[in-house]
CSV table of C-alpha atoms and ligand atoms in Angstrom, one decimal:
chain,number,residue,atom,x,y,z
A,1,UNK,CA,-38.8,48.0,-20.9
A,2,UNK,CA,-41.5,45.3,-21.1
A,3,UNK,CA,-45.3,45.8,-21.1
A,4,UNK,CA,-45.9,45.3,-17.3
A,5,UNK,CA,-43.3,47.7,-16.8
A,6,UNK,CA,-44.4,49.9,-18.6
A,7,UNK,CA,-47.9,49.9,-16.7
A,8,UNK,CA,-46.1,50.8,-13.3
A,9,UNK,CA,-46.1,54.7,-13.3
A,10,UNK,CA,-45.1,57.1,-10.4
A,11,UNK,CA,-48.3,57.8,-9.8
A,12,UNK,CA,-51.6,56.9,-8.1
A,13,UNK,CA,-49.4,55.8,-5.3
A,14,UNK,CA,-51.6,54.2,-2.2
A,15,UNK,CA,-51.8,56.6,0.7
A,16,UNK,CA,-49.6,56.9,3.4
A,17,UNK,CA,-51.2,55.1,6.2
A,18,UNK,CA,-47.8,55.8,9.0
A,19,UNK,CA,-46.3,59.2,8.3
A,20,UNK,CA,-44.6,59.2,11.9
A,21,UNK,CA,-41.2,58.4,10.2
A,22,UNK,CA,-41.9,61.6,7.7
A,23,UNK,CA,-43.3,63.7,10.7
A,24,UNK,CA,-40.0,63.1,13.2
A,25,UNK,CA,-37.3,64.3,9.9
A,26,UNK,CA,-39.6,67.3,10.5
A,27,UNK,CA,-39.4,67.8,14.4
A,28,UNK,CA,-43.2,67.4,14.2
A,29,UNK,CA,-45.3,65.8,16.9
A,30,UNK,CA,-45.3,61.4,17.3
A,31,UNK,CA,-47.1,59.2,19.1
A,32,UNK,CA,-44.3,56.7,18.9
A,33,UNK,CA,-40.5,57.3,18.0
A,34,UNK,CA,-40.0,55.8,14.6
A,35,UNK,CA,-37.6,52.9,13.5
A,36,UNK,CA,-36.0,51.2,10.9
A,37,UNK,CA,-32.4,49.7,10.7
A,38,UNK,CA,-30.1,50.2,7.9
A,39,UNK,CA,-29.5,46.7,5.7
A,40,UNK,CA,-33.2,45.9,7.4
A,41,UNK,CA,-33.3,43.8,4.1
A,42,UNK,CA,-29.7,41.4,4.5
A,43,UNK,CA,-28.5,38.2,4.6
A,44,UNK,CA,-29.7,38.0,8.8
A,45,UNK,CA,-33.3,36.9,6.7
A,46,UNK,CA,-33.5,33.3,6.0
A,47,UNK,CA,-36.0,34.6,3.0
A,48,UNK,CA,-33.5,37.1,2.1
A,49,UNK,CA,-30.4,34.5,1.6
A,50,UNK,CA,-33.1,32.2,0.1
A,51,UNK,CA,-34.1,35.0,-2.6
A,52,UNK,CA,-30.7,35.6,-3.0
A,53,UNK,CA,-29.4,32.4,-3.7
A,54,UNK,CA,-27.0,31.4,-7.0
A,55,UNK,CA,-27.9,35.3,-8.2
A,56,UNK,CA,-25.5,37.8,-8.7
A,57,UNK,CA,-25.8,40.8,-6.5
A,58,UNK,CA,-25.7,42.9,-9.2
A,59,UNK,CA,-28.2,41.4,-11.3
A,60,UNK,CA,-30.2,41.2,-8.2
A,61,UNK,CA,-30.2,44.9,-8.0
A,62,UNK,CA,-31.3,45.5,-12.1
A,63,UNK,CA,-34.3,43.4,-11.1
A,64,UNK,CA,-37.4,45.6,-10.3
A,65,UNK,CA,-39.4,42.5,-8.8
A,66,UNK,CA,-36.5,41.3,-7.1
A,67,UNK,CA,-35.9,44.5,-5.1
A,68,UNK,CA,-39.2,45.1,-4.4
A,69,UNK,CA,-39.5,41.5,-2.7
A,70,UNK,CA,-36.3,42.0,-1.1
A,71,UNK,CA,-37.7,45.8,0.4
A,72,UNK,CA,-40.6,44.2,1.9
A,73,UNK,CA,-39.5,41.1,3.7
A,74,UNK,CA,-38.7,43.0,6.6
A,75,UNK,CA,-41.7,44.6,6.8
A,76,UNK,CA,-43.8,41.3,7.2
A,77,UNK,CA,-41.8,40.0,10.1
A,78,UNK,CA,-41.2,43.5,11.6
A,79,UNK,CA,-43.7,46.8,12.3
A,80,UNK,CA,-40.5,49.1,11.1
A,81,UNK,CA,-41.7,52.7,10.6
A,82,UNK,CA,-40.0,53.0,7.1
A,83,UNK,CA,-38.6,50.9,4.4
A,84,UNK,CA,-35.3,51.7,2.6
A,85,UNK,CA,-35.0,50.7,-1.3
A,86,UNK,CA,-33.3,47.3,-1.9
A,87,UNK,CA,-30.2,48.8,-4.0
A,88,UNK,CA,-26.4,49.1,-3.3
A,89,UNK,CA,-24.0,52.4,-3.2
A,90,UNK,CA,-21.9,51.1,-6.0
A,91,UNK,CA,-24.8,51.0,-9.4
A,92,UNK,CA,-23.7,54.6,-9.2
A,93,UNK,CA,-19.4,54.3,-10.5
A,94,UNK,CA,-21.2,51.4,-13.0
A,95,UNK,CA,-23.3,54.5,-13.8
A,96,UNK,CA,-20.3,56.0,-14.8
A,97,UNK,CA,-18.4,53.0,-16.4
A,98,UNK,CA,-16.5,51.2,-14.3
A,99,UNK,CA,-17.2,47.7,-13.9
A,100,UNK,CA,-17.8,46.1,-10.4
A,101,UNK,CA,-18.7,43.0,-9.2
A,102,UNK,CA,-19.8,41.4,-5.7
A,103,UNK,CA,-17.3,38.7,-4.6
A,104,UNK,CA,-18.5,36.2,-2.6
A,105,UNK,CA,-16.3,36.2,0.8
A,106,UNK,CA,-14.7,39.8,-0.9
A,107,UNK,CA,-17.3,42.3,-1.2
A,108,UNK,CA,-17.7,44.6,-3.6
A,109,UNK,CA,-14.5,44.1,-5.9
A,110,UNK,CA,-13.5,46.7,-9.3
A,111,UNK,CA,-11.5,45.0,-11.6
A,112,UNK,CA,-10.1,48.3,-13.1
A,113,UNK,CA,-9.9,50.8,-10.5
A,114,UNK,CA,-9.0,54.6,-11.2
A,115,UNK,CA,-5.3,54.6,-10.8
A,116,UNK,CA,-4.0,58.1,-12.0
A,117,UNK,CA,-5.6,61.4,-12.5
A,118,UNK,CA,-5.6,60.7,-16.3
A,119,UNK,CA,-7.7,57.6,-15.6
A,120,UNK,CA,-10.9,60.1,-15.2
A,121,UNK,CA,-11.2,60.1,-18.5
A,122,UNK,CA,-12.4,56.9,-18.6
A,123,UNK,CA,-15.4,58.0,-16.6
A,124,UNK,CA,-18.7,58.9,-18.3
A,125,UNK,CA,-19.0,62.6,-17.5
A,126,UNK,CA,-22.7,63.4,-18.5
A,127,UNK,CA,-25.0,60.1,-17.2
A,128,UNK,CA,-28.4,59.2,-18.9
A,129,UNK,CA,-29.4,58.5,-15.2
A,130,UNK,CA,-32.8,57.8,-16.5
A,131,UNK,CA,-30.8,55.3,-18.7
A,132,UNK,CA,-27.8,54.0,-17.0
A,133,UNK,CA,-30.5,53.6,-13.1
A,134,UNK,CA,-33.8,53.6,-15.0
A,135,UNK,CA,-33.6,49.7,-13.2
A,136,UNK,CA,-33.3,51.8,-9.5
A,137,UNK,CA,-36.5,54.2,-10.9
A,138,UNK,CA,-38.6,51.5,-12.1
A,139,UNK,CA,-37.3,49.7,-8.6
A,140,UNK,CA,-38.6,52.5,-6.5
A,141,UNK,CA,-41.9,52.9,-8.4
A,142,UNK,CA,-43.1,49.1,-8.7
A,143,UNK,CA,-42.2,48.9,-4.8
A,144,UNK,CA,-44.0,52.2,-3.7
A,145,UNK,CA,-46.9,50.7,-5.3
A,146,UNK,CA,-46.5,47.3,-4.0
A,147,UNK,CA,-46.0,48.9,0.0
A,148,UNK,CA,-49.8,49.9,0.1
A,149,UNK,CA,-49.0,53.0,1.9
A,150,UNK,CA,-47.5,51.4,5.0
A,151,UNK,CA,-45.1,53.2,5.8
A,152,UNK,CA,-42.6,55.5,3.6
A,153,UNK,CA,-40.1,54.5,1.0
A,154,UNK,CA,-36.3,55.7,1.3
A,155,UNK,CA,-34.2,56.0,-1.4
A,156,UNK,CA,-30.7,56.3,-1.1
A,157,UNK,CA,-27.0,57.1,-3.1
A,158,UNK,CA,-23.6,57.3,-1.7
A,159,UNK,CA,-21.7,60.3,-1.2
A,160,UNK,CA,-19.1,61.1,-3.5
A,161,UNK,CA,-16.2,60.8,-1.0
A,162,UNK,CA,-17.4,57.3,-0.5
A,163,UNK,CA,-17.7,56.7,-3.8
A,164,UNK,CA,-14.5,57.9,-5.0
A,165,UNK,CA,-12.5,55.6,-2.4
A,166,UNK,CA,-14.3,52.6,-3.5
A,167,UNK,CA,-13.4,53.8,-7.1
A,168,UNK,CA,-9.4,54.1,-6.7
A,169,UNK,CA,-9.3,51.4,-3.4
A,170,UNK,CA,-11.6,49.3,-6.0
A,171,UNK,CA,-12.5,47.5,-3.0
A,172,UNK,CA,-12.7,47.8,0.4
A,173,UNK,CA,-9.6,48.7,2.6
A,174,UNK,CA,-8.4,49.0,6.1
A,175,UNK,CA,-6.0,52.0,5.7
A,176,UNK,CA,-7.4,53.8,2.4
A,177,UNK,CA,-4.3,55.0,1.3
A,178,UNK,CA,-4.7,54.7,-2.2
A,179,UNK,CA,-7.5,57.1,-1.9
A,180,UNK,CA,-6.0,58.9,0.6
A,181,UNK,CA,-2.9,59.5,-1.7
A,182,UNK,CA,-5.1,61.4,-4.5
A,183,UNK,CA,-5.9,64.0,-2.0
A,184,UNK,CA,-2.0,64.5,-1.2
A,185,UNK,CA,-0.8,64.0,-4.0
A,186,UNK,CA,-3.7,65.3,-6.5
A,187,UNK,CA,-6.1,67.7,-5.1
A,188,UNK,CA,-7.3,69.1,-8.1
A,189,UNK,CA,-8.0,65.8,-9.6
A,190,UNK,CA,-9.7,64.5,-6.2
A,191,UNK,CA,-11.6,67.7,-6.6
A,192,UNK,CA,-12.3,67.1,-10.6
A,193,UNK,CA,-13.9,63.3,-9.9
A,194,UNK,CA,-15.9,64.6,-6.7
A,195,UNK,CA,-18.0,67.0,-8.5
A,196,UNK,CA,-18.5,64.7,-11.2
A,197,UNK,CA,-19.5,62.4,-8.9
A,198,UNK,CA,-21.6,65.5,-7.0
A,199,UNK,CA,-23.2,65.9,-10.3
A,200,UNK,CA,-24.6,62.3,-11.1
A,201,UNK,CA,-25.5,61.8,-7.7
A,202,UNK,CA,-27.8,64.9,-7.7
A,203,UNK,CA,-29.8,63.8,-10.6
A,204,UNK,CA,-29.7,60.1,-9.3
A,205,UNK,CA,-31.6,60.9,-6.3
A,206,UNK,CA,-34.0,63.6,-8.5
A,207,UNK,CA,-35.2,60.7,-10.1
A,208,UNK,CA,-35.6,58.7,-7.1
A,209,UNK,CA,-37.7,61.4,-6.0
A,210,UNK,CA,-39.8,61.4,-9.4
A,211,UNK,CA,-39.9,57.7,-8.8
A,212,UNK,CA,-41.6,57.5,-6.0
A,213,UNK,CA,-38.9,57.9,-3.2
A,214,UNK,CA,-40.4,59.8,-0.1
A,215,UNK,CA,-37.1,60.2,1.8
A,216,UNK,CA,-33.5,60.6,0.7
A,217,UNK,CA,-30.1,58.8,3.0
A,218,UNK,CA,-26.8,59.9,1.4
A,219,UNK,CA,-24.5,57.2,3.0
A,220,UNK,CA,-20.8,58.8,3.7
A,221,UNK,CA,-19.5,55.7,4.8
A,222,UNK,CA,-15.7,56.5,4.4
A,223,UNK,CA,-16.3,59.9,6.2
A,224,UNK,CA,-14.1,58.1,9.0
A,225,UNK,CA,-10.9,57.7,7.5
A,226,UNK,CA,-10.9,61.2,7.2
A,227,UNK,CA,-9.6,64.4,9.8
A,228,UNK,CA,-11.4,67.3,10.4
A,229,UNK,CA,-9.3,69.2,7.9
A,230,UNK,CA,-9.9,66.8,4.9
A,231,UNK,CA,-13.3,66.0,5.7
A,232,UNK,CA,-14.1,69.6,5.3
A,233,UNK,CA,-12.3,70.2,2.3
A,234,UNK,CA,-13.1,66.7,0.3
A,235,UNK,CA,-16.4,65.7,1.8
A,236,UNK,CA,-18.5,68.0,3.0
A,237,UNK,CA,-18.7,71.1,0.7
A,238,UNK,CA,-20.5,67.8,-1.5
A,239,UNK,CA,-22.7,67.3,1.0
A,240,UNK,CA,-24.2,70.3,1.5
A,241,UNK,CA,-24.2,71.4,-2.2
A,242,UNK,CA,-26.5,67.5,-3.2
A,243,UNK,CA,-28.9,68.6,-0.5
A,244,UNK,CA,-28.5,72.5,-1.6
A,245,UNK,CA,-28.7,71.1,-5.2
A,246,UNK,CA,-31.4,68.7,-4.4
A,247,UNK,CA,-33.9,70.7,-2.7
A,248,UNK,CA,-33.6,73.7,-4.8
A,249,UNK,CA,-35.1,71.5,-8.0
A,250,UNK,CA,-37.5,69.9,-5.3
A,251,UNK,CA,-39.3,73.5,-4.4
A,252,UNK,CA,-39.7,74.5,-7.5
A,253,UNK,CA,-41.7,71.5,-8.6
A,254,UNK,CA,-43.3,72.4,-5.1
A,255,UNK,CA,-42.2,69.2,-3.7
A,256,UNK,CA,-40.3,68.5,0.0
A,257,UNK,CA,-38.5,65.3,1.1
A,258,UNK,CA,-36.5,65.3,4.4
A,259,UNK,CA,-32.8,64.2,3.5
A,260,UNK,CA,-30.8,62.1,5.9
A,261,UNK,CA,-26.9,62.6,6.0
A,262,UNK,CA,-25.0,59.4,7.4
A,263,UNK,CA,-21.3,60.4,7.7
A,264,UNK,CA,-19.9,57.6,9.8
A,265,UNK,CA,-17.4,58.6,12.5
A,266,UNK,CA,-17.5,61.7,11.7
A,267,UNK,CA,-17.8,62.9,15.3
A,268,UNK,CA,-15.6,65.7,15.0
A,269,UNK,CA,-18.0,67.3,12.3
A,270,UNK,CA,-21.3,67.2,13.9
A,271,UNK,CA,-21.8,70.7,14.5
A,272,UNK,CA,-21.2,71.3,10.7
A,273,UNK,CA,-22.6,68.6,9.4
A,274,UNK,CA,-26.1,70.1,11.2
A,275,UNK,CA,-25.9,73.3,9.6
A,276,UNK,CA,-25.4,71.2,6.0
A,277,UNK,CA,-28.8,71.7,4.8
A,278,UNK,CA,-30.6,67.9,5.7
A,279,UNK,CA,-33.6,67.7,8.0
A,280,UNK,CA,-31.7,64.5,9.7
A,281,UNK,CA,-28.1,64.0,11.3
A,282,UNK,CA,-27.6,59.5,11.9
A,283,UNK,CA,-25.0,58.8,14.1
A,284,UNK,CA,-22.9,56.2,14.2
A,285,UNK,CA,-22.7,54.3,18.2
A,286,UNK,CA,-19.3,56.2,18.8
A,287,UNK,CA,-21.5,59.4,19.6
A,288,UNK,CA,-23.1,60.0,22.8
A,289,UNK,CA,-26.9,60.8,22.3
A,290,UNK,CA,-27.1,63.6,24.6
A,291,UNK,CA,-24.0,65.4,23.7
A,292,UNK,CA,-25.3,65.2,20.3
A,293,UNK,CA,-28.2,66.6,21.0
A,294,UNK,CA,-25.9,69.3,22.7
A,295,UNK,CA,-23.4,69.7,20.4
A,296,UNK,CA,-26.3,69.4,17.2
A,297,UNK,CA,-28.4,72.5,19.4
A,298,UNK,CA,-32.0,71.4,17.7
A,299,UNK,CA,-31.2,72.4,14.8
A,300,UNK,CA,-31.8,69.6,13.2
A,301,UNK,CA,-33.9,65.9,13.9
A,302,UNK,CA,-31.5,62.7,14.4
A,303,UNK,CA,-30.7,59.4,13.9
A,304,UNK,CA,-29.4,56.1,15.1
A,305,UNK,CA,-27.5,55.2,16.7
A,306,UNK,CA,-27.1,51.5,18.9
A,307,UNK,CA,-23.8,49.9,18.7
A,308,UNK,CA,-25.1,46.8,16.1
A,309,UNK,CA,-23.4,44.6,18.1
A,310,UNK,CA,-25.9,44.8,20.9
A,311,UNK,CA,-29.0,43.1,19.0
A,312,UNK,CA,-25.8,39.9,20.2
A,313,UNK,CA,-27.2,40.9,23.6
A,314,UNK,CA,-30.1,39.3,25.4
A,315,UNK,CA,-34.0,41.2,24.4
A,316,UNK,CA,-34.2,42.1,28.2
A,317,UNK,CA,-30.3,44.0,27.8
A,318,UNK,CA,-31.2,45.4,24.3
A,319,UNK,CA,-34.7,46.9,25.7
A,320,UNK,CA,-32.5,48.3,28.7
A,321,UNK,CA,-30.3,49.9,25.6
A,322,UNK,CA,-32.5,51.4,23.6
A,323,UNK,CA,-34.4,52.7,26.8
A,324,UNK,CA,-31.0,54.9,27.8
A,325,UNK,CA,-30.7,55.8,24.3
A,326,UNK,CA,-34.1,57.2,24.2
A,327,UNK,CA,-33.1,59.8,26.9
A,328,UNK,CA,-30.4,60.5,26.0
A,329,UNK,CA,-31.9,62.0,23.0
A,330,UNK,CA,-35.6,62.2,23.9
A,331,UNK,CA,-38.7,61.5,22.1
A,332,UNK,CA,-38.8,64.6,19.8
A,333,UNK,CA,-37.3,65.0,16.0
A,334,UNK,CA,-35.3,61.9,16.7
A,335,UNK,CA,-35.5,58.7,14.4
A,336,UNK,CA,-34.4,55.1,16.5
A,337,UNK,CA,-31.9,53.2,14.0
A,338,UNK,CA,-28.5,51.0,14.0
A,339,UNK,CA,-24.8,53.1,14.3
A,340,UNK,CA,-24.8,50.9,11.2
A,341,UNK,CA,-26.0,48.0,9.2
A,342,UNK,CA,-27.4,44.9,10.6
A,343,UNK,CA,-24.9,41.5,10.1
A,344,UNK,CA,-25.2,38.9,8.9
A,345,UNK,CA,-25.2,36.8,11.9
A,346,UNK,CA,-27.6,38.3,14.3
A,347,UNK,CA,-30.9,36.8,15.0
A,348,UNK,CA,-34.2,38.2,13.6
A,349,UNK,CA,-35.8,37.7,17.0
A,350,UNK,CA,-33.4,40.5,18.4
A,351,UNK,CA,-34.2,43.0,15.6
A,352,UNK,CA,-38.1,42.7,16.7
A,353,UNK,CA,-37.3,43.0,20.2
A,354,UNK,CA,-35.0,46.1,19.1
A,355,UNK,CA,-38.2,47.7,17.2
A,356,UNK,CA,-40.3,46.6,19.9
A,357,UNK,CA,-38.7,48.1,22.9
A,358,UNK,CA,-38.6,51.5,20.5
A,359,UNK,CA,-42.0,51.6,19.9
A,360,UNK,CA,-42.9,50.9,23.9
A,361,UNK,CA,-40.3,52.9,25.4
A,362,UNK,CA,-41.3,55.8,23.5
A,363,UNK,CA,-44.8,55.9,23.8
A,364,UNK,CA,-44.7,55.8,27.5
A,365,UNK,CA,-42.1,58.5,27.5
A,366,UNK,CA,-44.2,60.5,25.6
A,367,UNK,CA,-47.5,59.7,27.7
A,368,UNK,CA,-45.8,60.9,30.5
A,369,UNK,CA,-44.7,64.5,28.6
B,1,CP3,C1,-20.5,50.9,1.8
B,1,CP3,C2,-21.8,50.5,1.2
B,1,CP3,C3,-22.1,49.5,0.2
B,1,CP3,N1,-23.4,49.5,0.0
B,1,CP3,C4,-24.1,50.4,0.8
B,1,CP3,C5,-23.1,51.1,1.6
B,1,CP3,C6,-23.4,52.2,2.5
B,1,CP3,C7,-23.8,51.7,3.8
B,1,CP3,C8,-22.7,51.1,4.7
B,1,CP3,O1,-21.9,51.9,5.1
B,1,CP3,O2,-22.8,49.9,4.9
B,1,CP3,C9,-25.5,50.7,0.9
B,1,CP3,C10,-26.5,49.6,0.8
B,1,CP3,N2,-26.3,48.3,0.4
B,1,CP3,C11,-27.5,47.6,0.5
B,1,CP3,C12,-28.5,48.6,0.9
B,1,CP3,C13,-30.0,48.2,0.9
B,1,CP3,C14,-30.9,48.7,1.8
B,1,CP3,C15,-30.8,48.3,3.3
B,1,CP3,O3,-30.0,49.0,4.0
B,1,CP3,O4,-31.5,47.3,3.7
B,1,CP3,C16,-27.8,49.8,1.2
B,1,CP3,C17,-28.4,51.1,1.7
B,1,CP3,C18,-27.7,46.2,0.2
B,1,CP3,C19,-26.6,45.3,0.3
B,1,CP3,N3,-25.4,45.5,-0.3
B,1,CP3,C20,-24.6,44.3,0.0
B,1,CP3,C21,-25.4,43.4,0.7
B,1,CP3,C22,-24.9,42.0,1.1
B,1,CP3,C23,-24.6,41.1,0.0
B,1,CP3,C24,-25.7,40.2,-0.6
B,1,CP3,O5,-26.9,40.5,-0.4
B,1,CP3,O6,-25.4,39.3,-1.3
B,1,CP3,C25,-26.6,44.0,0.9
B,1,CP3,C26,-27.8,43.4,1.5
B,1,CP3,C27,-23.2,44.2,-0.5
B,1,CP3,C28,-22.3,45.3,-0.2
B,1,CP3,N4,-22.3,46.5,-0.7
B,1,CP3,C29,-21.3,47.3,-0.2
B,1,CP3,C30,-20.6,46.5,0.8
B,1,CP3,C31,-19.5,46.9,1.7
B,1,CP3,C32,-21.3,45.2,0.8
B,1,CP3,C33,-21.0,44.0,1.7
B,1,CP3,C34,-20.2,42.9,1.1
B,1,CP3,C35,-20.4,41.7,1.9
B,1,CP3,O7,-20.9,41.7,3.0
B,1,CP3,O8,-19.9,40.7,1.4
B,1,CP3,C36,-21.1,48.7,-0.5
């Protein structure tokens, strides 16, 4: 660690000057309905893709200053209500090992995926996560610091579903059916590599925590390719036992984060995944906001969930969006986002009009309460 690292402690941290973000994962009275979009810091940014340029991804993300500056570009062109950590679901299989890289054109690639059962033992089963993603720690701190308070810092990991298909597919896929095949053809090993997987991930996002990280997102991006049937046996058991896990440790050091569980497409498992022990459901766009709401019964604050693709609309069409989407699931314990991440392509201007007609929309709903 060098000397000005080493001077960047979790501690002393500015106060929290917005808390509405915090204060709707709880259900708790807003003035406004809080935003952010996930990949809010991407390659849509002229200053990101400038930042970003002739550096591997990779490298980018072992760099504390690098994610820091990365965290808070959006937030000087837009008044988002939180900021997510600059980081990528994949440091946690190079956690564990495996080598991965960021192909340009490819996405994330692994040169040695897991191919058979027997290949787990190549896997590092007890991680030094203070070791192997001190970078993602010292990350977190040095940009808590560096956000003055403004609003709160997520930190995030992938969920070991996820994780595992990236590990055997060792990139991404259309059909998953390498993946797919270990839970056919080897349930015990699937079973084997998900709880070590639950295991790293659980101390991962503790030290996030310890970092400086003020909410948790566990990203279940694969939850999709999934039924019903699988998705309860492989993915979710996972999910509730890293928040179980997670919060358990949290109480007895007297401390409470709201967790966010994004399991995309995973429509036919919203009324579990709200009984899964997170403060926040997001939603992908293929849900309807007020059968959510329905189906979800208050138990629980949500999150999401405009189709992306409409930020390719005109601001006068995306403020008529996110107006319906605002009643269909009103202004209380709900969280305005993206079904998923921003693209590449789309125009800054549109992602301030999206946060803009959040923040207006709501507070005249609210008014009028
Ligand atoms: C599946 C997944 C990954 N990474 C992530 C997920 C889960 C969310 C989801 O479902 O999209 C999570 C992630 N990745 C990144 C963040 C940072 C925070 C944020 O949302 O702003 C987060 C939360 C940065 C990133 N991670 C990546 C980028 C773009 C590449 C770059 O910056 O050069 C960013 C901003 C790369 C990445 N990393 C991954 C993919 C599929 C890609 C895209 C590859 C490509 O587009 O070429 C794996």
């Amino acid at each position: 660690m060098s000397k000005q690292e080493n001077l960047i402690l979790p501690k002393d941290f500015p106060q929290l000057k917005n808390d509405t973000f915090l204060r709707a994962a709880r259900g708790e009275e807003i003035e406004h309905v809080p935003v952010w979009c996930m990949r809010q810091a991407g390659r849509y940014l002229p200053e990101f893709r400038e930042s970003r340029a002739g550096k591997d991804f990779f490298e980018t993300c072992q760099s504390p200053e690098a994610c820091c500056e990365l965290t808070l570009q959006p937030l000087r062109r837009f008044p988002f209500d939180a900021a997510i950590i600059f980081s990528d679901i994949l440091v946690v299989p190079q956690a564990m090992g495996m080598d991965v890289q960021m192909v340009a054109g490819k996405g994330p690639t692994f040169p040695e995926p897991l191919k058979e059962p027997e290949d787990l033992q190549r896997l590092q089963v007890k991680v030094d996560t203070a070791k192997e993603l001190g970078y993602v720690f010292r990350a977190i701190t040095l940009t808590r610091h560096k956000i003055e308070g403004k609003v709160p810092l997520i930190g995030f990991s992938g969920a070991p579903w996820t994780l595992m298909s990236y590990m055997i597919e060792g990139g991404g896929s259309n059909t998953h059916s390498k993946a797919k095949r270990w839970l056919y053809q080897h349930p015990e090993a699937s079973h084997m590599l998900l709880k070590m997987l639950t295991d790293v991930i659980v101390e991962y996002l503790l030290g996030q925590v310890a970092a400086g990280a003020q909410a948790l997102q566990v990203f279940e991006s694969h939850a999709g390719i999934l039924g019903p049937a699988e998705f309860k046996e492989f993915s979710l058991p996972y999910l509730r036992d890293i928040a179980r896990r997670v919060k358990d440790k949290l109480k007895e050091a007297g401390q409470d984060v709201p967790m966010i569980v994004f399991a995309k497409d995973a429509h036919y498992a919203l009324e579990e995944l709200s009984q899964s022990n997170y403060e926040v459901v997001g939603l992908d766009w293929t849900i309807d906001p007020l059968s959510a709401r329905e189906r979800t019964g208050g138990k629980v604050s949500l999150q999401g969930n405009m189709d992306p693709c409409a930020l390719y609309a005109p601001k006068e069409r995306i403020s008529d969006i996110v107006k319906k989407m605002l009643e269909g699931f009103g202004t209380r314990g709900y969280i305005a986002n993206l079904g998923h991440g921003v693209y590449p392509d789309m125009t800054p201007e549109n992602i301030g009009a999206f946060v803009e007609a959040v923040h207006q929309h709501s507070k005249q709903m609210i008014k009028q309460i």
